[in-house]
mmCIF file of C-alpha atoms in Angstrom:
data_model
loop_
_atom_site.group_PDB
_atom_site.id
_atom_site.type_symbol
_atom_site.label_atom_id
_atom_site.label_comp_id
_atom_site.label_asym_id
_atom_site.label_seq_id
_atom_site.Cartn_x
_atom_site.Cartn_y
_atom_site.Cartn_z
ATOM 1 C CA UNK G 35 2.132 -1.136 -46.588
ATOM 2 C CA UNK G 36 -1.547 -1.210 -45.994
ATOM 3 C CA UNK G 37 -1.549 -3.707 -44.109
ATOM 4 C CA UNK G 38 1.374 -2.814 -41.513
ATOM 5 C CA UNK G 39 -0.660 0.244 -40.832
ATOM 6 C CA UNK G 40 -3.967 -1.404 -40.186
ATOM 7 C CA UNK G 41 -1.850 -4.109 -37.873
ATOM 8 C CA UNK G 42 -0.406 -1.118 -36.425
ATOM 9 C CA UNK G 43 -3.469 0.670 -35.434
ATOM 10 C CA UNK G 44 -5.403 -2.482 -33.677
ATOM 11 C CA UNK G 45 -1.926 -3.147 -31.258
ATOM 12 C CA UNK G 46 -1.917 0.887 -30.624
ATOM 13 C CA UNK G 47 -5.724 0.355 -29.476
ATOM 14 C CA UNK G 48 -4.938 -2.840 -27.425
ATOM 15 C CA UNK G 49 -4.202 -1.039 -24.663
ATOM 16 C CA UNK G 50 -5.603 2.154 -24.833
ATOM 17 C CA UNK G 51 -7.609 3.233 -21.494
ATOM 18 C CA UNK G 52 -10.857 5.037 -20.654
ATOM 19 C CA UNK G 53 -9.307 7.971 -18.726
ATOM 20 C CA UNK G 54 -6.484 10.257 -18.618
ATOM 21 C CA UNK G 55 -5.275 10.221 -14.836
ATOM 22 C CA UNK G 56 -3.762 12.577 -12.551
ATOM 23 C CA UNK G 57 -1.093 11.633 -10.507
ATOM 24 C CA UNK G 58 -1.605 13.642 -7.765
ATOM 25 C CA UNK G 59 -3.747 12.207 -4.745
ATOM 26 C CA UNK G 60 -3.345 13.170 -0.939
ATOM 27 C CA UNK G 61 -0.241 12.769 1.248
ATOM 28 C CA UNK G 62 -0.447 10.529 3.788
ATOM 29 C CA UNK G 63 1.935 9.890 7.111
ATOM 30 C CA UNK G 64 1.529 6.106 7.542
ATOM 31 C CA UNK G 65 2.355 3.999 10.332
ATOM 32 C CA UNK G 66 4.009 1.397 9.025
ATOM 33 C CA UNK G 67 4.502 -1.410 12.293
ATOM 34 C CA UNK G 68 0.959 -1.158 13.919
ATOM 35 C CA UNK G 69 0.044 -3.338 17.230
ATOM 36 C CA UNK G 70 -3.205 -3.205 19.164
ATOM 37 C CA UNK G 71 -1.989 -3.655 21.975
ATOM 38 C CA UNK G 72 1.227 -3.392 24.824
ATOM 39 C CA UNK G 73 2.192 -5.598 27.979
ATOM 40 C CA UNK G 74 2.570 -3.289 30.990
ATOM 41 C CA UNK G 75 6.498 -2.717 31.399
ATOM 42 C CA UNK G 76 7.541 -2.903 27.677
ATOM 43 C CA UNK G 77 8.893 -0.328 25.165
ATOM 44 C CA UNK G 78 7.932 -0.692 21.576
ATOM 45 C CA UNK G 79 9.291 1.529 18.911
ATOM 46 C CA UNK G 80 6.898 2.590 15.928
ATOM 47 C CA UNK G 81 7.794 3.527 12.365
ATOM 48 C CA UNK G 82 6.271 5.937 10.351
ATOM 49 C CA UNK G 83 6.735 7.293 6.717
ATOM 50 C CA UNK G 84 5.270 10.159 4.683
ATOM 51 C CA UNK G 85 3.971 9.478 1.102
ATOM 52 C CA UNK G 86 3.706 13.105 -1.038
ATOM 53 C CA UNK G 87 0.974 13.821 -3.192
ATOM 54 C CA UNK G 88 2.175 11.713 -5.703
ATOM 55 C CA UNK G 89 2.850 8.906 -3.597
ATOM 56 C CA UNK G 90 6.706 8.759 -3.570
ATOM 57 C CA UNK G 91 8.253 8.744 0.125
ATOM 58 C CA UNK G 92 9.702 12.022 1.426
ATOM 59 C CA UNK G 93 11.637 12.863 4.622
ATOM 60 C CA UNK G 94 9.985 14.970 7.031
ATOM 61 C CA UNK G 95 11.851 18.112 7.808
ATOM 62 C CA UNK G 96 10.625 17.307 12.052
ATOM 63 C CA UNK G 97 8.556 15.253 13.335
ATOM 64 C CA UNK G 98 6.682 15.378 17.356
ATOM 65 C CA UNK G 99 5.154 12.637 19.063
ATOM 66 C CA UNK G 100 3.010 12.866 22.195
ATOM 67 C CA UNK G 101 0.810 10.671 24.174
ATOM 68 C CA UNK G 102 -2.718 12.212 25.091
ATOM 69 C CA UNK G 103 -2.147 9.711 28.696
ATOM 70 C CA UNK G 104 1.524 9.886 29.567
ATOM 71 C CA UNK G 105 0.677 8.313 33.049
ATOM 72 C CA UNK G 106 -0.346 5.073 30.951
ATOM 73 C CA UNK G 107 1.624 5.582 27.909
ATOM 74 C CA UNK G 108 4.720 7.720 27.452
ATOM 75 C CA UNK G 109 6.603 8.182 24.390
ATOM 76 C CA UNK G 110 9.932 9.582 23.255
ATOM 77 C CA UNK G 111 10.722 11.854 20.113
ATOM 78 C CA UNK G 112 12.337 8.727 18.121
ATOM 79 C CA UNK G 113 9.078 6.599 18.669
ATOM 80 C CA UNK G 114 9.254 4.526 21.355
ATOM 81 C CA UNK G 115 6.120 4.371 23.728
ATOM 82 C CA UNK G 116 6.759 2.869 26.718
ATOM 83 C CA UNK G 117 3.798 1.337 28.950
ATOM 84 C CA UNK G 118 3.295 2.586 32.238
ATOM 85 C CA UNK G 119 -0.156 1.438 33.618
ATOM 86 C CA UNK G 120 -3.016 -0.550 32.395
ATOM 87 C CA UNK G 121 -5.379 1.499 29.963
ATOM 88 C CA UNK G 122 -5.738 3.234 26.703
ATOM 89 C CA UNK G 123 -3.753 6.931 25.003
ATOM 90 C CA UNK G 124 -4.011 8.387 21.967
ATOM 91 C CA UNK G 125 -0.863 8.381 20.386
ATOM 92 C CA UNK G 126 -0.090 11.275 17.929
ATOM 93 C CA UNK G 127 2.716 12.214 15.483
ATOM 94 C CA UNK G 128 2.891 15.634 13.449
ATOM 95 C CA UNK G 129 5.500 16.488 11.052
ATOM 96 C CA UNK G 130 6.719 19.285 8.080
ATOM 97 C CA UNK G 131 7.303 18.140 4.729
ATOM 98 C CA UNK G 132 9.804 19.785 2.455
ATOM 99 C CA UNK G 133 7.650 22.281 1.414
ATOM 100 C CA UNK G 134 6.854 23.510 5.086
ATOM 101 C CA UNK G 135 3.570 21.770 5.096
ATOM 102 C CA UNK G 136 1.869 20.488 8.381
ATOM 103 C CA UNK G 137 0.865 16.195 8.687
ATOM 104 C CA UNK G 138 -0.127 14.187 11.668
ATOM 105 C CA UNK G 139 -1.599 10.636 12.349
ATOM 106 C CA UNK G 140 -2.719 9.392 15.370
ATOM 107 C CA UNK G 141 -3.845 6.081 17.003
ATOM 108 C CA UNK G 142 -5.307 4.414 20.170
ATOM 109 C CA UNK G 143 -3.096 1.869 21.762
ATOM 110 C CA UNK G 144 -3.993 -0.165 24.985
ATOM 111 C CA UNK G 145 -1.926 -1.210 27.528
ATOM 112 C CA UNK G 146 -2.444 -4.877 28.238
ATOM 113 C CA UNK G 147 -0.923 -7.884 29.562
ATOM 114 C CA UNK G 148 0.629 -8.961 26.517
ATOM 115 C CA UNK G 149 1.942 -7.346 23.609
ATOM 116 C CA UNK G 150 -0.886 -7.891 20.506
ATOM 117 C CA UNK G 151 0.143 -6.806 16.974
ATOM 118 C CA UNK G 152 -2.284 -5.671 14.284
ATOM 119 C CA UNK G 153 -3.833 -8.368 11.984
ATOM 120 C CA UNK G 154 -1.186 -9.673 9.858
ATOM 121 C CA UNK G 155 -2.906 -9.774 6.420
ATOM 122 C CA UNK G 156 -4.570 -7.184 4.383
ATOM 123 C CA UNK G 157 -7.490 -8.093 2.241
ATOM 124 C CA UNK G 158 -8.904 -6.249 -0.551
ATOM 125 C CA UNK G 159 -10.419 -6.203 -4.339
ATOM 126 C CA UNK G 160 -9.764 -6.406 -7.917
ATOM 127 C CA UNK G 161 -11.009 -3.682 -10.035
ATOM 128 C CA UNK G 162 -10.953 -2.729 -13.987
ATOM 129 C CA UNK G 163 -10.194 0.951 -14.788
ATOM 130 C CA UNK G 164 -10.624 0.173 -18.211
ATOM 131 C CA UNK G 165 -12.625 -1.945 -20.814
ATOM 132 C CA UNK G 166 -10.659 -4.977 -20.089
ATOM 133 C CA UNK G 167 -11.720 -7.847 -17.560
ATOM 134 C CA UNK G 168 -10.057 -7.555 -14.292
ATOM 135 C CA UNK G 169 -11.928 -8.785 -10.917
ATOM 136 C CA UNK G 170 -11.298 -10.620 -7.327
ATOM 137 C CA UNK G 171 -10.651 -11.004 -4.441
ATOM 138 C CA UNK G 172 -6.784 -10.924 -2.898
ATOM 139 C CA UNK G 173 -5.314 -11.145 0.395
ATOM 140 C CA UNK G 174 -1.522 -9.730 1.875
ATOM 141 C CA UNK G 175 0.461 -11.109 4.118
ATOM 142 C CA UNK G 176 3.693 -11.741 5.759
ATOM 143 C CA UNK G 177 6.257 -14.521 4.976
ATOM 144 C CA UNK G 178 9.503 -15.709 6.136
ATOM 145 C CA UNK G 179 11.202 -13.399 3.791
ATOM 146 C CA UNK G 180 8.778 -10.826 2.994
ATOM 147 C CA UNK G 181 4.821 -10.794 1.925
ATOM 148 C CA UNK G 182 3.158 -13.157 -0.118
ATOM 149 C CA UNK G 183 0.119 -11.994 -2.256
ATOM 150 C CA UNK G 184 -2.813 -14.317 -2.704
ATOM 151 C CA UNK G 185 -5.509 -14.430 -5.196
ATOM 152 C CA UNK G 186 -8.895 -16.378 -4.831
ATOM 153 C CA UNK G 187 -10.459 -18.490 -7.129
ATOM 154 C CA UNK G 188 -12.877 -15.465 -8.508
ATOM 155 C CA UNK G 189 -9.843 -13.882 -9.461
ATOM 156 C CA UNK G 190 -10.383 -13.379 -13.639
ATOM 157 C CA UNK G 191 -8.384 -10.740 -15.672
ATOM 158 C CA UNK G 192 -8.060 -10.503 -19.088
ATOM 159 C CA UNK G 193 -5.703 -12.332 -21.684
ATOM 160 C CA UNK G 194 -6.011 -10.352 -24.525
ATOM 161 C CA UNK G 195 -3.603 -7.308 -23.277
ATOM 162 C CA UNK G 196 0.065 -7.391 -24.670
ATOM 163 C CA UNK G 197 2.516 -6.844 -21.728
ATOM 164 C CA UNK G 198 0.294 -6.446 -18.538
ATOM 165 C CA UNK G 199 2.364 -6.197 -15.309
ATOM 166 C CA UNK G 200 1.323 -6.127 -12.039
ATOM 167 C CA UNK G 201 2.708 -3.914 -9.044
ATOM 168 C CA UNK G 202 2.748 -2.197 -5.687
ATOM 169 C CA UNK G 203 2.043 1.175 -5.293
ATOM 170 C CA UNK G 204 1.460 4.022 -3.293
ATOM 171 C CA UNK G 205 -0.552 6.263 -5.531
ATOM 172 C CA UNK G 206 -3.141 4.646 -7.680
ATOM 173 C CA UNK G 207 -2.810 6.191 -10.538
ATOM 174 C CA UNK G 208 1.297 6.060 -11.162
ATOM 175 C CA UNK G 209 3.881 3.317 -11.261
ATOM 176 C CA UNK G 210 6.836 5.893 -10.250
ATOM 177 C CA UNK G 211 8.225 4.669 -7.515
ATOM 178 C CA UNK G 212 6.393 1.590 -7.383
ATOM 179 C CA UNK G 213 7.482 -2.143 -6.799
ATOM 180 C CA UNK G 214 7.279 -4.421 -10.157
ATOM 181 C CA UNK G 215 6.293 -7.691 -9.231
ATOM 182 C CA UNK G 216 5.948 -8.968 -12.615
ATOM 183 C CA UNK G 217 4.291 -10.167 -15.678
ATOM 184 C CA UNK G 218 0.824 -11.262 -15.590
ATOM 185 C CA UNK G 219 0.653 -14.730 -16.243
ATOM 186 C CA UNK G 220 -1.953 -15.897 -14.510
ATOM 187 C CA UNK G 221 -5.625 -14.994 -16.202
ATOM 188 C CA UNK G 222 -7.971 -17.153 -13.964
ATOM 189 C CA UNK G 223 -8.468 -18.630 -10.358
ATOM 190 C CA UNK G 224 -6.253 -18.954 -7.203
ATOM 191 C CA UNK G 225 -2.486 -18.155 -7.213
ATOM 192 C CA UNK G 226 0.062 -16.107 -5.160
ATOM 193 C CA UNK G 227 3.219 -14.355 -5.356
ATOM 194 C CA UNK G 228 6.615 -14.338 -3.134
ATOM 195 C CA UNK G 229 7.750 -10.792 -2.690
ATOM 196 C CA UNK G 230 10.937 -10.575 -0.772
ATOM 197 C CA UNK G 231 12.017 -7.436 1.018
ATOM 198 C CA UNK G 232 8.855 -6.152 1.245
ATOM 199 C CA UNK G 233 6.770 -5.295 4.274
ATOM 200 C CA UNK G 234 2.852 -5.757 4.712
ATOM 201 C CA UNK G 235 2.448 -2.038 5.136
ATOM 202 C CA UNK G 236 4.986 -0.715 2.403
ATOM 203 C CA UNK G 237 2.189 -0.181 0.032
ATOM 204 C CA UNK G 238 -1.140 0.741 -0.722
ATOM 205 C CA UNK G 239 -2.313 -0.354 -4.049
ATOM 206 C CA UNK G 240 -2.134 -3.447 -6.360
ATOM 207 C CA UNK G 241 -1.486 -1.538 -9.952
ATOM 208 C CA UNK G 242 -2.275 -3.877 -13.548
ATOM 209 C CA UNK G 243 -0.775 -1.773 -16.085
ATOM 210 C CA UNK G 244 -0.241 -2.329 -19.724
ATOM 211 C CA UNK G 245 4.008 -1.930 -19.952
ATOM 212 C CA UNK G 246 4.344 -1.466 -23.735
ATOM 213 C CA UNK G 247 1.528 1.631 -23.889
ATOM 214 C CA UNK G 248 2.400 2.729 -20.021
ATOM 215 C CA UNK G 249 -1.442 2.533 -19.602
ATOM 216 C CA UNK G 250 -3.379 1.783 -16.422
ATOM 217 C CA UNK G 251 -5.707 -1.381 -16.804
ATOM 218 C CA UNK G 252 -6.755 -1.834 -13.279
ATOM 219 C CA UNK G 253 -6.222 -1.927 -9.526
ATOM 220 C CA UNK G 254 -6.940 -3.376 -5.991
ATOM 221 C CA UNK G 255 -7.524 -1.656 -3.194
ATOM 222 C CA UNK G 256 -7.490 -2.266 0.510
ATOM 223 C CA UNK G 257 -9.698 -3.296 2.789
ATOM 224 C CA UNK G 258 -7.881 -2.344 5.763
#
């Protein structure tokens, strides 16, 4: 019996974090189909979503778009800008949530000769959160049927934890409402995941999480 409990006690500690986290962090309307630039003559039609405070996707109750150039860009109230002249707009969007709060976004978009979309890979870093090993470099981007998520060869986490997963999420500090991607398998050096049905700009964190003690071990965060 004495030794059970001792065995007990070290798994209980195997995965036991620094920090007690909060869940909440700040809502966010994200556009989620970015492009530098648009030809003069065609219509492109942006998506946006809203993230809460605890990173779970919400309908907005309205939502306005205007163009701060309407001679060079106009744009309808479903999203679709359409390019009138050569030159640059600000393009807004403001919305209520639920709970009757205000959100907006806004971006600069040229008008061009040819249609340019925003750099298709996101780049970003490893972090620990904890006492356990976790560092590296990692790059998003998209596929054929989704993203694929690469890790460089200074990529290094730690063996020793029982059960670490690996996900996408939108709030650092949760995996509610996050994508699993799976079970850590891979400890050291280059390697890289195919995630189907995901887009590049679905998510905002990489999440390493200890599954059997639902505690946080790390995370990566983007670059841009």
């Amino acid at each position: 019996m004495k030794k059970v409990m001792i065995l007990v006690s070290f798994s209980l500690s195997g995965c036991i974090g620094d920090d007690i986290l909060s869940d909440r962090i700040e809502a966010q309307l994200r556009l989620l189909n970015p492009i530098d630039t648009l030809a003069l003559g065609d219509s492109y039609q942006f998506e946006l979503a809203y993230f809460n405070m605890t990173g779970v996707e919400e309908n907005l109750q309205e939502m306005t778009w205007s163009s701060s150039a309407t001679e060079i860009i106009s744009i309808d109230q479903q999203g679709i800008a359409l390019a009138r002249r050569e030159g640059r707009s600000i393009l807004t969007v403001a919305g209520t949530t639920i709970d009757g709060s205000m959100v907006a976004t806004e971006w600069e978009l040229v008008v061009g000769k040819s249609t340019i979309l925003s750099g298709s890979a996101r780049k970003g870093k490893l972090t620990s959160t904890s006492s356990y090993l976790l560092t590296g470099d990692f790059q998003l981007s998209e596929s054929t049927v989704g993203v694929a998520l690469a890790f460089s060869d200074n990529y290094s986490a730690s063996s020793a934890l029982p059960g670490l997963y690996l996900y996408l999420s939108n709030n650092p500090n949760s995996i509610d409402s996050a994508f699993e991607i799976g079970k850590v398998e891979i400890f050291e050096g280059m390697h890289h995941y195919e995630i189907k049905e995901v887009k590049i700009n679905d998510y905002a964190y990489l999440i390493y999480y200890c599954k059997p003690f639902q505690v946080k071990v790390g995370e990566g965060t983007f670059d841009n």
